[in-house]
Amino acid sequence: QSALTQPASVSGSPGQSITISCTGTSSDVGGYNYVSWYQQHPGKAPKLLIYEVSNRPSGVSNRFSGSQSGNTAFLIISGLQAEDEAVYYCNSYTSSTTWLFGGGTRLTVL
Amino acid sequence: QLQLQESGPGLVKPSETLSLTCIVSGGSISGINYYWGWVRQPPGKGLEWIGCIYFTGTTYYNPSLKSRVTISVATSKSHFSLKLNSVTAADTAVYYCARHGVSWGFDPWGQGTLVTVSS
């Protein structure tokens, strides 16, 4: 069971938008609308940003949005702010009734 | 407000069993449609789902760890537990407990507890 594929790093300037991809297979990402995204700051527990591909929990900024095309899911962060600098992880339910994380993407705000 | 808190030894010897407990407060561990799971993160690395349990006792495990993992639940005591046997240095990680659904994501999380495997 290999981790979902994410870019190791992305960067952007304040105010810009960035997109992080998360690629899996038809047995996980592509088979269900069950992708979630997490933000993790150093030394902290991950925080849920998006669930079911594009739904935001209460309290999460609407600058965070999600989408999916085939076996790839996307996290879009608009209006980048310094506080968005963190590591982002995707997760998907799989056909084996397991859950699979991506390798993580480090976001640098320039 | 639902809160989770991990507890257990911070140091385990190689070949021994790692045992952690997650105490659930502010809500019921018997809620339908929720799974109670464990996730770990080796120092400087990414997240790895270990496994989860439904309040009925049904368990699901990461295939790569399945032979060494046991997750159990004590609904009457509002906690669930993780046992990982035959540990090696590769099992050194921050271990998190979290509630999750099939589709609803992992939320909330415990604060995490660092477990070091060393003699």
JSON list of C-alpha atoms in Angstrom, two decimals:
[
{"chain": "A", "resi": 1, "resn": "GLN", "atom": "CA", "xyz": [0.00, 0.00, 0.00]},
{"chain": "A", "resi": 2, "resn": "SER", "atom": "CA", "xyz": [2.02, 2.97, -1.30]},
{"chain": "A", "resi": 3, "resn": "ALA", "atom": "CA", "xyz": [1.43, 6.50, -0.07]},
{"chain": "A", "resi": 4, "resn": "LEU", "atom": "CA", "xyz": [-0.56, 8.86, -2.23]},
{"chain": "A", "resi": 5, "resn": "THR", "atom": "CA", "xyz": [1.74, 11.02, -4.37]},
{"chain": "A", "resi": 6, "resn": "GLN", "atom": "CA", "xyz": [2.15, 14.68, -3.47]},
{"chain": "A", "resi": 7, "resn": "PRO", "atom": "CA", "xyz": [4.82, 17.17, -4.58]},
{"chain": "A", "resi": 8, "resn": "ALA", "atom": "CA", "xyz": [7.50, 17.53, -1.94]},
{"chain": "A", "resi": 9, "resn": "SER", "atom": "CA", "xyz": [7.27, 21.29, -1.91]},
{"chain": "A", "resi": 10, "resn": "VAL", "atom": "CA", "xyz": [5.43, 24.27, -3.33]},
{"chain": "A", "resi": 11, "resn": "SER", "atom": "CA", "xyz": [5.88, 27.98, -2.79]},
{"chain": "A", "resi": 12, "resn": "GLY", "atom": "CA", "xyz": [4.06, 31.21, -3.39]},
{"chain": "A", "resi": 13, "resn": "SER", "atom": "CA", "xyz": [4.05, 34.87, -2.46]},
{"chain": "A", "resi": 14, "resn": "PRO", "atom": "CA", "xyz": [1.56, 36.47, -0.10]},
{"chain": "A", "resi": 15, "resn": "GLY", "atom": "CA", "xyz": [-1.76, 37.07, -1.80]},
{"chain": "A", "resi": 16, "resn": "GLN", "atom": "CA", "xyz": [-1.15, 34.50, -4.53]},
{"chain": "A", "resi": 17, "resn": "SER", "atom": "CA", "xyz": [-2.90, 31.17, -4.99]},
{"chain": "A", "resi": 18, "resn": "ILE", "atom": "CA", "xyz": [-1.25, 27.76, -5.00]},
{"chain": "A", "resi": 19, "resn": "THR", "atom": "CA", "xyz": [-2.43, 24.24, -5.79]},
{"chain": "A", "resi": 20, "resn": "ILE", "atom": "CA", "xyz": [-1.24, 21.00, -4.22]},
{"chain": "A", "resi": 21, "resn": "SER", "atom": "CA", "xyz": [-1.96, 17.75, -6.03]},
{"chain": "A", "resi": 22, "resn": "CYS", "atom": "CA", "xyz": [-2.57, 14.32, -4.56]},
{"chain": "A", "resi": 23, "resn": "THR", "atom": "CA", "xyz": [-2.46, 11.38, -6.97]},
{"chain": "A", "resi": 24, "resn": "GLY", "atom": "CA", "xyz": [-3.68, 7.90, -6.22]},
{"chain": "A", "resi": 25, "resn": "THR", "atom": "CA", "xyz": [-5.41, 5.12, -8.11]},
{"chain": "A", "resi": 26, "resn": "SER", "atom": "CA", "xyz": [-8.90, 3.98, -8.97]},
{"chain": "A", "resi": 27, "resn": "SER", "atom": "CA", "xyz": [-8.82, 1.93, -5.77]},
{"chain": "A", "resi": 28, "resn": "ASP", "atom": "CA", "xyz": [-8.56, 4.99, -3.58]},
{"chain": "A", "resi": 29, "resn": "VAL", "atom": "CA", "xyz": [-8.73, 8.62, -4.74]},
{"chain": "A", "resi": 30, "resn": "GLY", "atom": "CA", "xyz": [-10.42, 7.84, -8.04]},
{"chain": "A", "resi": 31, "resn": "GLY", "atom": "CA", "xyz": [-12.85, 5.32, -6.62]},
{"chain": "A", "resi": 32, "resn": "TYR", "atom": "CA", "xyz": [-14.52, 7.50, -4.03]},
{"chain": "A", "resi": 33, "resn": "ASN", "atom": "CA", "xyz": [-15.21, 11.13, -3.15]},
{"chain": "A", "resi": 34, "resn": "TYR", "atom": "CA", "xyz": [-13.52, 10.50, 0.20]},
{"chain": "A", "resi": 35, "resn": "VAL", "atom": "CA", "xyz": [-10.39, 12.64, 0.05]},
{"chain": "A", "resi": 36, "resn": "SER", "atom": "CA", "xyz": [-9.49, 14.84, 3.00]},
{"chain": "A", "resi": 37, "resn": "TRP", "atom": "CA", "xyz": [-6.73, 17.40, 3.50]},
{"chain": "A", "resi": 38, "resn": "TYR", "atom": "CA", "xyz": [-4.74, 18.38, 6.58]},
{"chain": "A", "resi": 39, "resn": "GLN", "atom": "CA", "xyz": [-2.47, 21.24, 7.61]},
{"chain": "A", "resi": 40, "resn": "GLN", "atom": "CA", "xyz": [0.34, 20.56, 10.05]},
{"chain": "A", "resi": 41, "resn": "HIS", "atom": "CA", "xyz": [2.51, 23.18, 11.69]},
{"chain": "A", "resi": 42, "resn": "PRO", "atom": "CA", "xyz": [5.77, 22.11, 13.37]},
{"chain": "A", "resi": 43, "resn": "GLY", "atom": "CA", "xyz": [5.24, 20.29, 16.63]},
{"chain": "A", "resi": 44, "resn": "LYS", "atom": "CA", "xyz": [1.47, 20.33, 16.26]},
{"chain": "A", "resi": 45, "resn": "ALA", "atom": "CA", "xyz": [-1.16, 17.74, 15.46]},
{"chain": "A", "resi": 46, "resn": "PRO", "atom": "CA", "xyz": [-2.61, 17.85, 11.94]},
{"chain": "A", "resi": 47, "resn": "LYS", "atom": "CA", "xyz": [-5.72, 19.98, 11.41]},
{"chain": "A", "resi": 48, "resn": "LEU", "atom": "CA", "xyz": [-8.57, 18.93, 9.13]},
{"chain": "A", "resi": 49, "resn": "LEU", "atom": "CA", "xyz": [-9.07, 21.45, 6.31]},
{"chain": "A", "resi": 50, "resn": "ILE", "atom": "CA", "xyz": [-11.22, 19.62, 3.74]},
{"chain": "A", "resi": 51, "resn": "TYR", "atom": "CA", "xyz": [-13.27, 16.41, 3.76]},
{"chain": "A", "resi": 52, "resn": "GLU", "atom": "CA", "xyz": [-15.22, 14.59, 1.03]},
{"chain": "A", "resi": 53, "resn": "VAL", "atom": "CA", "xyz": [-13.03, 16.29, -1.61]},
{"chain": "A", "resi": 54, "resn": "SER", "atom": "CA", "xyz": [-14.41, 19.80, -1.24]},
{"chain": "A", "resi": 55, "resn": "ASN", "atom": "CA", "xyz": [-16.25, 20.27, 2.05]},
{"chain": "A", "resi": 56, "resn": "ARG", "atom": "CA", "xyz": [-14.86, 22.59, 4.70]},
{"chain": "A", "resi": 57, "resn": "PRO", "atom": "CA", "xyz": [-15.45, 21.96, 8.41]},
{"chain": "A", "resi": 58, "resn": "SER", "atom": "CA", "xyz": [-16.88, 24.79, 10.41]},
{"chain": "A", "resi": 59, "resn": "GLY", "atom": "CA", "xyz": [-14.21, 27.33, 11.28]},
{"chain": "A", "resi": 60, "resn": "VAL", "atom": "CA", "xyz": [-11.88, 26.62, 8.35]},
{"chain": "A", "resi": 61, "resn": "SER", "atom": "CA", "xyz": [-11.16, 29.65, 6.18]},
{"chain": "A", "resi": 62, "resn": "ASN", "atom": "CA", "xyz": [-12.84, 29.76, 2.78]},
{"chain": "A", "resi": 63, "resn": "ARG", "atom": "CA", "xyz": [-9.39, 30.46, 1.32]},
{"chain": "A", "resi": 64, "resn": "PHE", "atom": "CA", "xyz": [-8.98, 26.67, 1.39]},
{"chain": "A", "resi": 65, "resn": "SER", "atom": "CA", "xyz": [-10.84, 24.68, -1.24]},
{"chain": "A", "resi": 66, "resn": "GLY", "atom": "CA", "xyz": [-10.65, 21.24, -2.78]},
{"chain": "A", "resi": 67, "resn": "SER", "atom": "CA", "xyz": [-11.45, 19.51, -6.04]},
{"chain": "A", "resi": 68, "resn": "GLN", "atom": "CA", "xyz": [-10.86, 16.21, -7.80]},
{"chain": "A", "resi": 69, "resn": "SER", "atom": "CA", "xyz": [-10.34, 14.97, -11.34]},
{"chain": "A", "resi": 70, "resn": "GLY", "atom": "CA", "xyz": [-10.06, 11.25, -11.87]},
{"chain": "A", "resi": 71, "resn": "ASN", "atom": "CA", "xyz": [-7.35, 9.78, -9.65]},
{"chain": "A", "resi": 72, "resn": "THR", "atom": "CA", "xyz": [-6.00, 13.17, -8.59]},
{"chain": "A", "resi": 73, "resn": "ALA", "atom": "CA", "xyz": [-7.30, 15.48, -5.89]},
{"chain": "A", "resi": 74, "resn": "PHE", "atom": "CA", "xyz": [-6.30, 19.10, -5.44]},
{"chain": "A", "resi": 75, "resn": "LEU", "atom": "CA", "xyz": [-6.03, 21.51, -2.54]},
{"chain": "A", "resi": 76, "resn": "ILE", "atom": "CA", "xyz": [-6.20, 25.15, -3.53]},
{"chain": "A", "resi": 77, "resn": "ILE", "atom": "CA", "xyz": [-5.12, 27.90, -1.15]},
{"chain": "A", "resi": 78, "resn": "SER", "atom": "CA", "xyz": [-6.00, 31.40, -2.25]},
{"chain": "A", "resi": 79, "resn": "GLY", "atom": "CA", "xyz": [-4.81, 34.72, -0.84]},
{"chain": "A", "resi": 80, "resn": "LEU", "atom": "CA", "xyz": [-1.69, 33.13, 0.64]},
{"chain": "A", "resi": 81, "resn": "GLN", "atom": "CA", "xyz": [-0.76, 34.35, 4.10]},
{"chain": "A", "resi": 82, "resn": "ALA", "atom": "CA", "xyz": [2.39, 33.84, 6.12]},
{"chain": "A", "resi": 83, "resn": "GLU", "atom": "CA", "xyz": [0.49, 31.62, 8.57]},
{"chain": "A", "resi": 84, "resn": "ASP", "atom": "CA", "xyz": [-0.28, 29.17, 5.75]},
{"chain": "A", "resi": 85, "resn": "GLU", "atom": "CA", "xyz": [3.36, 28.05, 5.76]},
{"chain": "A", "resi": 86, "resn": "ALA", "atom": "CA", "xyz": [3.08, 24.43, 6.91]},
{"chain": "A", "resi": 87, "resn": "VAL", "atom": "CA", "xyz": [3.08, 20.85, 5.64]},
{"chain": "A", "resi": 88, "resn": "TYR", "atom": "CA", "xyz": [-0.10, 19.66, 3.92]},
{"chain": "A", "resi": 89, "resn": "TYR", "atom": "CA", "xyz": [-1.26, 16.05, 3.70]},
{"chain": "A", "resi": 90, "resn": "CYS", "atom": "CA", "xyz": [-4.01, 14.41, 1.72]},
{"chain": "A", "resi": 91, "resn": "ASN", "atom": "CA", "xyz": [-5.80, 11.23, 2.78]},
{"chain": "A", "resi": 92, "resn": "SER", "atom": "CA", "xyz": [-8.14, 8.84, 1.02]},
{"chain": "A", "resi": 93, "resn": "TYR", "atom": "CA", "xyz": [-10.32, 5.93, 1.91]},
{"chain": "A", "resi": 94, "resn": "THR", "atom": "CA", "xyz": [-9.42, 2.80, -0.07]},
{"chain": "A", "resi": 95, "resn": "SER", "atom": "CA", "xyz": [-11.26, -0.20, -1.44]},
{"chain": "A", "resi": 96, "resn": "SER", "atom": "CA", "xyz": [-9.51, -2.38, 1.15]},
{"chain": "A", "resi": 97, "resn": "THR", "atom": "CA", "xyz": [-11.27, -0.49, 3.95]},
{"chain": "A", "resi": 98, "resn": "THR", "atom": "CA", "xyz": [-8.06, 1.26, 4.91]},
{"chain": "A", "resi": 99, "resn": "TRP", "atom": "CA", "xyz": [-7.04, 4.89, 4.85]},
{"chain": "A", "resi": 100, "resn": "LEU", "atom": "CA", "xyz": [-3.99, 6.15, 3.01]},
{"chain": "A", "resi": 101, "resn": "PHE", "atom": "CA", "xyz": [-2.04, 9.39, 3.51]},
{"chain": "A", "resi": 102, "resn": "GLY", "atom": "CA", "xyz": [0.01, 11.28, 0.98]},
{"chain": "A", "resi": 103, "resn": "GLY", "atom": "CA", "xyz": [3.70, 11.90, 1.58]},
{"chain": "A", "resi": 104, "resn": "GLY", "atom": "CA", "xyz": [3.13, 15.54, 2.47]},
{"chain": "A", "resi": 105, "resn": "THR", "atom": "CA", "xyz": [3.85, 18.85, 0.75]},
{"chain": "A", "resi": 106, "resn": "ARG", "atom": "CA", "xyz": [5.82, 21.63, 2.39]},
{"chain": "A", "resi": 107, "resn": "LEU", "atom": "CA", "xyz": [4.39, 25.04, 1.56]},
{"chain": "A", "resi": 108, "resn": "THR", "atom": "CA", "xyz": [6.75, 28.00, 1.72]},
{"chain": "A", "resi": 109, "resn": "VAL", "atom": "CA", "xyz": [5.34, 31.51, 1.67]},
{"chain": "A", "resi": 110, "resn": "LEU", "atom": "CA", "xyz": [8.01, 33.68, 0.09]},
{"chain": "B", "resi": 1, "resn": "GLN", "atom": "CA", "xyz": [-16.35, 19.42, 22.73]},
{"chain": "B", "resi": 2, "resn": "LEU", "atom": "CA", "xyz": [-14.79, 16.06, 21.96]},
{"chain": "B", "resi": 3, "resn": "GLN", "atom": "CA", "xyz": [-11.19, 15.71, 23.09]},
{"chain": "B", "resi": 4, "resn": "LEU", "atom": "CA", "xyz": [-8.69, 12.89, 22.74]},
{"chain": "B", "resi": 5, "resn": "GLN", "atom": "CA", "xyz": [-5.57, 12.34, 24.81]},
{"chain": "B", "resi": 6, "resn": "GLU", "atom": "CA", "xyz": [-2.87, 9.74, 24.30]},
{"chain": "B", "resi": 7, "resn": "SER", "atom": "CA", "xyz": [-1.06, 8.18, 27.21]},
{"chain": "B", "resi": 8, "resn": "GLY", "atom": "CA", "xyz": [1.65, 5.56, 27.63]},
{"chain": "B", "resi": 9, "resn": "PRO", "atom": "CA", "xyz": [5.38, 5.01, 28.00]},
{"chain": "B", "resi": 10, "resn": "GLY", "atom": "CA", "xyz": [7.68, 7.28, 26.04]},
{"chain": "B", "resi": 11, "resn": "LEU", "atom": "CA", "xyz": [10.45, 4.68, 25.84]},
{"chain": "B", "resi": 12, "resn": "VAL", "atom": "CA", "xyz": [10.17, 1.06, 24.73]},
{"chain": "B", "resi": 13, "resn": "LYS", "atom": "CA", "xyz": [12.96, -1.47, 24.30]},
{"chain": "B", "resi": 14, "resn": "PRO", "atom": "CA", "xyz": [13.54, -3.21, 20.95]},
{"chain": "B", "resi": 15, "resn": "SER", "atom": "CA", "xyz": [11.56, -6.46, 20.52]},
{"chain": "B", "resi": 16, "resn": "GLU", "atom": "CA", "xyz": [9.10, -5.44, 23.25]},
{"chain": "B", "resi": 17, "resn": "THR", "atom": "CA", "xyz": [5.48, -4.27, 22.91]},
{"chain": "B", "resi": 18, "resn": "LEU", "atom": "CA", "xyz": [4.44, -0.63, 22.54]},
{"chain": "B", "resi": 19, "resn": "SER", "atom": "CA", "xyz": [1.19, 0.06, 24.40]},
{"chain": "B", "resi": 20, "resn": "LEU", "atom": "CA", "xyz": [-0.76, 3.31, 24.20]},
{"chain": "B", "resi": 21, "resn": "THR", "atom": "CA", "xyz": [-4.22, 4.38, 25.35]},
{"chain": "B", "resi": 22, "resn": "CYS", "atom": "CA", "xyz": [-6.40, 7.15, 23.96]},
{"chain": "B", "resi": 23, "resn": "ILE", "atom": "CA", "xyz": [-8.83, 8.66, 26.45]},
{"chain": "B", "resi": 24, "resn": "VAL", "atom": "CA", "xyz": [-11.96, 10.14, 24.91]},
{"chain": "B", "resi": 25, "resn": "SER", "atom": "CA", "xyz": [-13.78, 12.93, 26.73]},
{"chain": "B", "resi": 26, "resn": "GLY", "atom": "CA", "xyz": [-16.64, 15.26, 25.90]},
{"chain": "B", "resi": 27, "resn": "GLY", "atom": "CA", "xyz": [-18.48, 12.72, 23.78]},
{"chain": "B", "resi": 28, "resn": "SER", "atom": "CA", "xyz": [-19.42, 9.09, 23.34]},
{"chain": "B", "resi": 29, "resn": "ILE", "atom": "CA", "xyz": [-17.09, 6.49, 21.92]},
{"chain": "B", "resi": 30, "resn": "SER", "atom": "CA", "xyz": [-20.17, 4.49, 20.93]},
{"chain": "B", "resi": 31, "resn": "GLY", "atom": "CA", "xyz": [-21.36, 6.84, 18.21]},
{"chain": "B", "resi": 32, "resn": "ILE", "atom": "CA", "xyz": [-22.32, 5.24, 14.92]},
{"chain": "B", "resi": 33, "resn": "ASN", "atom": "CA", "xyz": [-20.41, 6.01, 11.73]},
{"chain": "B", "resi": 34, "resn": "TYR", "atom": "CA", "xyz": [-17.23, 6.92, 13.59]},
{"chain": "B", "resi": 35, "resn": "TYR", "atom": "CA", "xyz": [-13.99, 5.01, 13.74]},
{"chain": "B", "resi": 36, "resn": "TRP", "atom": "CA", "xyz": [-11.34, 5.47, 16.41]},
{"chain": "B", "resi": 37, "resn": "GLY", "atom": "CA", "xyz": [-7.92, 5.38, 14.87]},
{"chain": "B", "resi": 38, "resn": "TRP", "atom": "CA", "xyz": [-4.19, 5.59, 15.34]},
{"chain": "B", "resi": 39, "resn": "VAL", "atom": "CA", "xyz": [-1.78, 7.49, 13.11]},
{"chain": "B", "resi": 40, "resn": "ARG", "atom": "CA", "xyz": [1.98, 7.77, 13.55]},
{"chain": "B", "resi": 41, "resn": "GLN", "atom": "CA", "xyz": [4.67, 10.11, 12.31]},
{"chain": "B", "resi": 42, "resn": "PRO", "atom": "CA", "xyz": [8.38, 9.23, 12.48]},
{"chain": "B", "resi": 43, "resn": "PRO", "atom": "CA", "xyz": [10.60, 12.21, 13.24]},
{"chain": "B", "resi": 44, "resn": "GLY", "atom": "CA", "xyz": [10.85, 14.44, 10.18]},
{"chain": "B", "resi": 45, "resn": "LYS", "atom": "CA", "xyz": [8.62, 12.18, 8.09]},
{"chain": "B", "resi": 46, "resn": "GLY", "atom": "CA", "xyz": [5.01, 11.94, 6.97]},
{"chain": "B", "resi": 47, "resn": "LEU", "atom": "CA", "xyz": [1.83, 10.53, 8.46]},
{"chain": "B", "resi": 48, "resn": "GLU", "atom": "CA", "xyz": [1.06, 6.81, 8.42]},
{"chain": "B", "resi": 49, "resn": "TRP", "atom": "CA", "xyz": [-2.36, 5.36, 9.23]},
{"chain": "B", "resi": 50, "resn": "ILE", "atom": "CA", "xyz": [-1.92, 2.42, 11.61]},
{"chain": "B", "resi": 51, "resn": "GLY", "atom": "CA", "xyz": [-5.47, 1.18, 12.02]},
{"chain": "B", "resi": 52, "resn": "CYS", "atom": "CA", "xyz": [-8.84, 1.83, 13.59]},
{"chain": "B", "resi": 53, "resn": "ILE", "atom": "CA", "xyz": [-11.69, 0.28, 15.50]},
{"chain": "B", "resi": 54, "resn": "TYR", "atom": "CA", "xyz": [-15.44, 0.69, 15.40]},
{"chain": "B", "resi": 55, "resn": "PHE", "atom": "CA", "xyz": [-17.32, 0.75, 18.70]},
{"chain": "B", "resi": 56, "resn": "THR", "atom": "CA", "xyz": [-18.63, -2.74, 17.95]},
{"chain": "B", "resi": 57, "resn": "GLY", "atom": "CA", "xyz": [-15.05, -3.98, 18.08]},
{"chain": "B", "resi": 58, "resn": "THR", "atom": "CA", "xyz": [-14.53, -4.41, 14.34]},
{"chain": "B", "resi": 59, "resn": "THR", "atom": "CA", "xyz": [-10.95, -3.50, 13.45]},
{"chain": "B", "resi": 60, "resn": "TYR", "atom": "CA", "xyz": [-9.13, -2.46, 10.29]},
{"chain": "B", "resi": 61, "resn": "TYR", "atom": "CA", "xyz": [-5.35, -2.36, 10.01]},
{"chain": "B", "resi": 62, "resn": "ASN", "atom": "CA", "xyz": [-2.65, -1.05, 7.70]},
{"chain": "B", "resi": 63, "resn": "PRO", "atom": "CA", "xyz": [-1.52, -4.16, 5.78]},
{"chain": "B", "resi": 64, "resn": "SER", "atom": "CA", "xyz": [2.12, -3.27, 6.40]},
{"chain": "B", "resi": 65, "resn": "LEU", "atom": "CA", "xyz": [1.60, -3.40, 10.19]},
{"chain": "B", "resi": 66, "resn": "LYS", "atom": "CA", "xyz": [-1.26, -5.86, 10.48]},
{"chain": "B", "resi": 67, "resn": "SER", "atom": "CA", "xyz": [0.81, -8.76, 11.78]},
{"chain": "B", "resi": 68, "resn": "ARG", "atom": "CA", "xyz": [2.06, -6.71, 14.75]},
{"chain": "B", "resi": 69, "resn": "VAL", "atom": "CA", "xyz": [-0.91, -4.46, 15.64]},
{"chain": "B", "resi": 70, "resn": "THR", "atom": "CA", "xyz": [-3.88, -4.89, 17.93]},
{"chain": "B", "resi": 71, "resn": "ILE", "atom": "CA", "xyz": [-6.41, -2.14, 18.56]},
{"chain": "B", "resi": 72, "resn": "SER", "atom": "CA", "xyz": [-9.08, -2.60, 21.21]},
{"chain": "B", "resi": 73, "resn": "VAL", "atom": "CA", "xyz": [-11.88, -0.48, 22.65]},
{"chain": "B", "resi": 74, "resn": "ALA", "atom": "CA", "xyz": [-13.39, -0.15, 26.10]},
{"chain": "B", "resi": 75, "resn": "THR", "atom": "CA", "xyz": [-16.65, 1.70, 25.49]},
{"chain": "B", "resi": 76, "resn": "SER", "atom": "CA", "xyz": [-17.62, 1.63, 29.14]},
{"chain": "B", "resi": 77, "resn": "LYS", "atom": "CA", "xyz": [-14.40, 3.38, 30.03]},
{"chain": "B", "resi": 78, "resn": "SER", "atom": "CA", "xyz": [-14.35, 5.72, 27.01]},
{"chain": "B", "resi": 79, "resn": "HIS", "atom": "CA", "xyz": [-10.95, 4.74, 25.78]},
{"chain": "B", "resi": 80, "resn": "PHE", "atom": "CA", "xyz": [-9.31, 2.69, 23.07]},
{"chain": "B", "resi": 81, "resn": "SER", "atom": "CA", "xyz": [-5.86, 1.20, 22.93]},
{"chain": "B", "resi": 82, "resn": "LEU", "atom": "CA", "xyz": [-3.00, 0.34, 20.60]},
{"chain": "B", "resi": 83, "resn": "LYS", "atom": "CA", "xyz": [-0.54, -2.49, 20.97]},
{"chain": "B", "resi": 84, "resn": "LEU", "atom": "CA", "xyz": [2.37, -2.87, 18.56]},
{"chain": "B", "resi": 85, "resn": "ASN", "atom": "CA", "xyz": [4.62, -5.83, 19.21]},
{"chain": "B", "resi": 86, "resn": "SER", "atom": "CA", "xyz": [8.18, -6.70, 18.25]},
{"chain": "B", "resi": 87, "resn": "VAL", "atom": "CA", "xyz": [9.12, -3.04, 17.91]},
{"chain": "B", "resi": 88, "resn": "THR", "atom": "CA", "xyz": [12.34, -1.79, 16.32]},
{"chain": "B", "resi": 89, "resn": "ALA", "atom": "CA", "xyz": [13.93, 1.63, 15.97]},
{"chain": "B", "resi": 90, "resn": "ALA", "atom": "CA", "xyz": [11.80, 2.12, 12.84]},
{"chain": "B", "resi": 91, "resn": "ASP", "atom": "CA", "xyz": [8.74, 2.30, 15.10]},
{"chain": "B", "resi": 92, "resn": "THR", "atom": "CA", "xyz": [10.04, 5.43, 16.81]},
{"chain": "B", "resi": 93, "resn": "ALA", "atom": "CA", "xyz": [7.44, 8.07, 16.09]},
{"chain": "B", "resi": 94, "resn": "VAL", "atom": "CA", "xyz": [4.87, 10.49, 17.42]},
{"chain": "B", "resi": 95, "resn": "TYR", "atom": "CA", "xyz": [1.69, 8.47, 17.81]},
{"chain": "B", "resi": 96, "resn": "TYR", "atom": "CA", "xyz": [-1.65, 10.23, 17.43]},
{"chain": "B", "resi": 97, "resn": "CYS", "atom": "CA", "xyz": [-5.14, 9.00, 18.12]},
{"chain": "B", "resi": 98, "resn": "ALA", "atom": "CA", "xyz": [-8.01, 10.50, 16.14]},
{"chain": "B", "resi": 99, "resn": "ARG", "atom": "CA", "xyz": [-11.67, 10.01, 15.38]},
{"chain": "B", "resi": 100, "resn": "HIS", "atom": "CA", "xyz": [-12.55, 9.52, 11.75]},
{"chain": "B", "resi": 101, "resn": "GLY", "atom": "CA", "xyz": [-15.35, 8.47, 9.49]},
{"chain": "B", "resi": 102, "resn": "VAL", "atom": "CA", "xyz": [-15.29, 6.73, 6.13]},
{"chain": "B", "resi": 103, "resn": "SER", "atom": "CA", "xyz": [-15.54, 10.09, 4.43]},
{"chain": "B", "resi": 104, "resn": "TRP", "atom": "CA", "xyz": [-15.57, 12.72, 7.14]},
{"chain": "B", "resi": 105, "resn": "GLY", "atom": "CA", "xyz": [-11.86, 13.02, 7.71]},
{"chain": "B", "resi": 106, "resn": "PHE", "atom": "CA", "xyz": [-9.75, 12.70, 10.83]},
{"chain": "B", "resi": 107, "resn": "ASP", "atom": "CA", "xyz": [-11.02, 15.11, 13.48]},
{"chain": "B", "resi": 108, "resn": "PRO", "atom": "CA", "xyz": [-10.34, 15.71, 16.27]},
{"chain": "B", "resi": 109, "resn": "TRP", "atom": "CA", "xyz": [-6.79, 14.56, 16.95]},
{"chain": "B", "resi": 110, "resn": "GLY", "atom": "CA", "xyz": [-4.99, 14.00, 20.19]},
{"chain": "B", "resi": 111, "resn": "GLN", "atom": "CA", "xyz": [-1.91, 16.10, 20.84]},
{"chain": "B", "resi": 112, "resn": "GLY", "atom": "CA", "xyz": [0.36, 13.16, 20.03]},
{"chain": "B", "resi": 113, "resn": "THR", "atom": "CA", "xyz": [2.90, 11.31, 22.13]},
{"chain": "B", "resi": 114, "resn": "LEU", "atom": "CA", "xyz": [6.49, 10.55, 21.18]},
{"chain": "B", "resi": 115, "resn": "VAL", "atom": "CA", "xyz": [7.49, 6.93, 21.60]},
{"chain": "B", "resi": 116, "resn": "THR", "atom": "CA", "xyz": [11.17, 6.12, 21.25]},
{"chain": "B", "resi": 117, "resn": "VAL", "atom": "CA", "xyz": [12.36, 2.56, 20.71]},
{"chain": "B", "resi": 118, "resn": "SER", "atom": "CA", "xyz": [15.79, 2.19, 22.22]},
{"chain": "B", "resi": 119, "resn": "SER", "atom": "CA", "xyz": [17.67, -0.03, 24.60]}
]
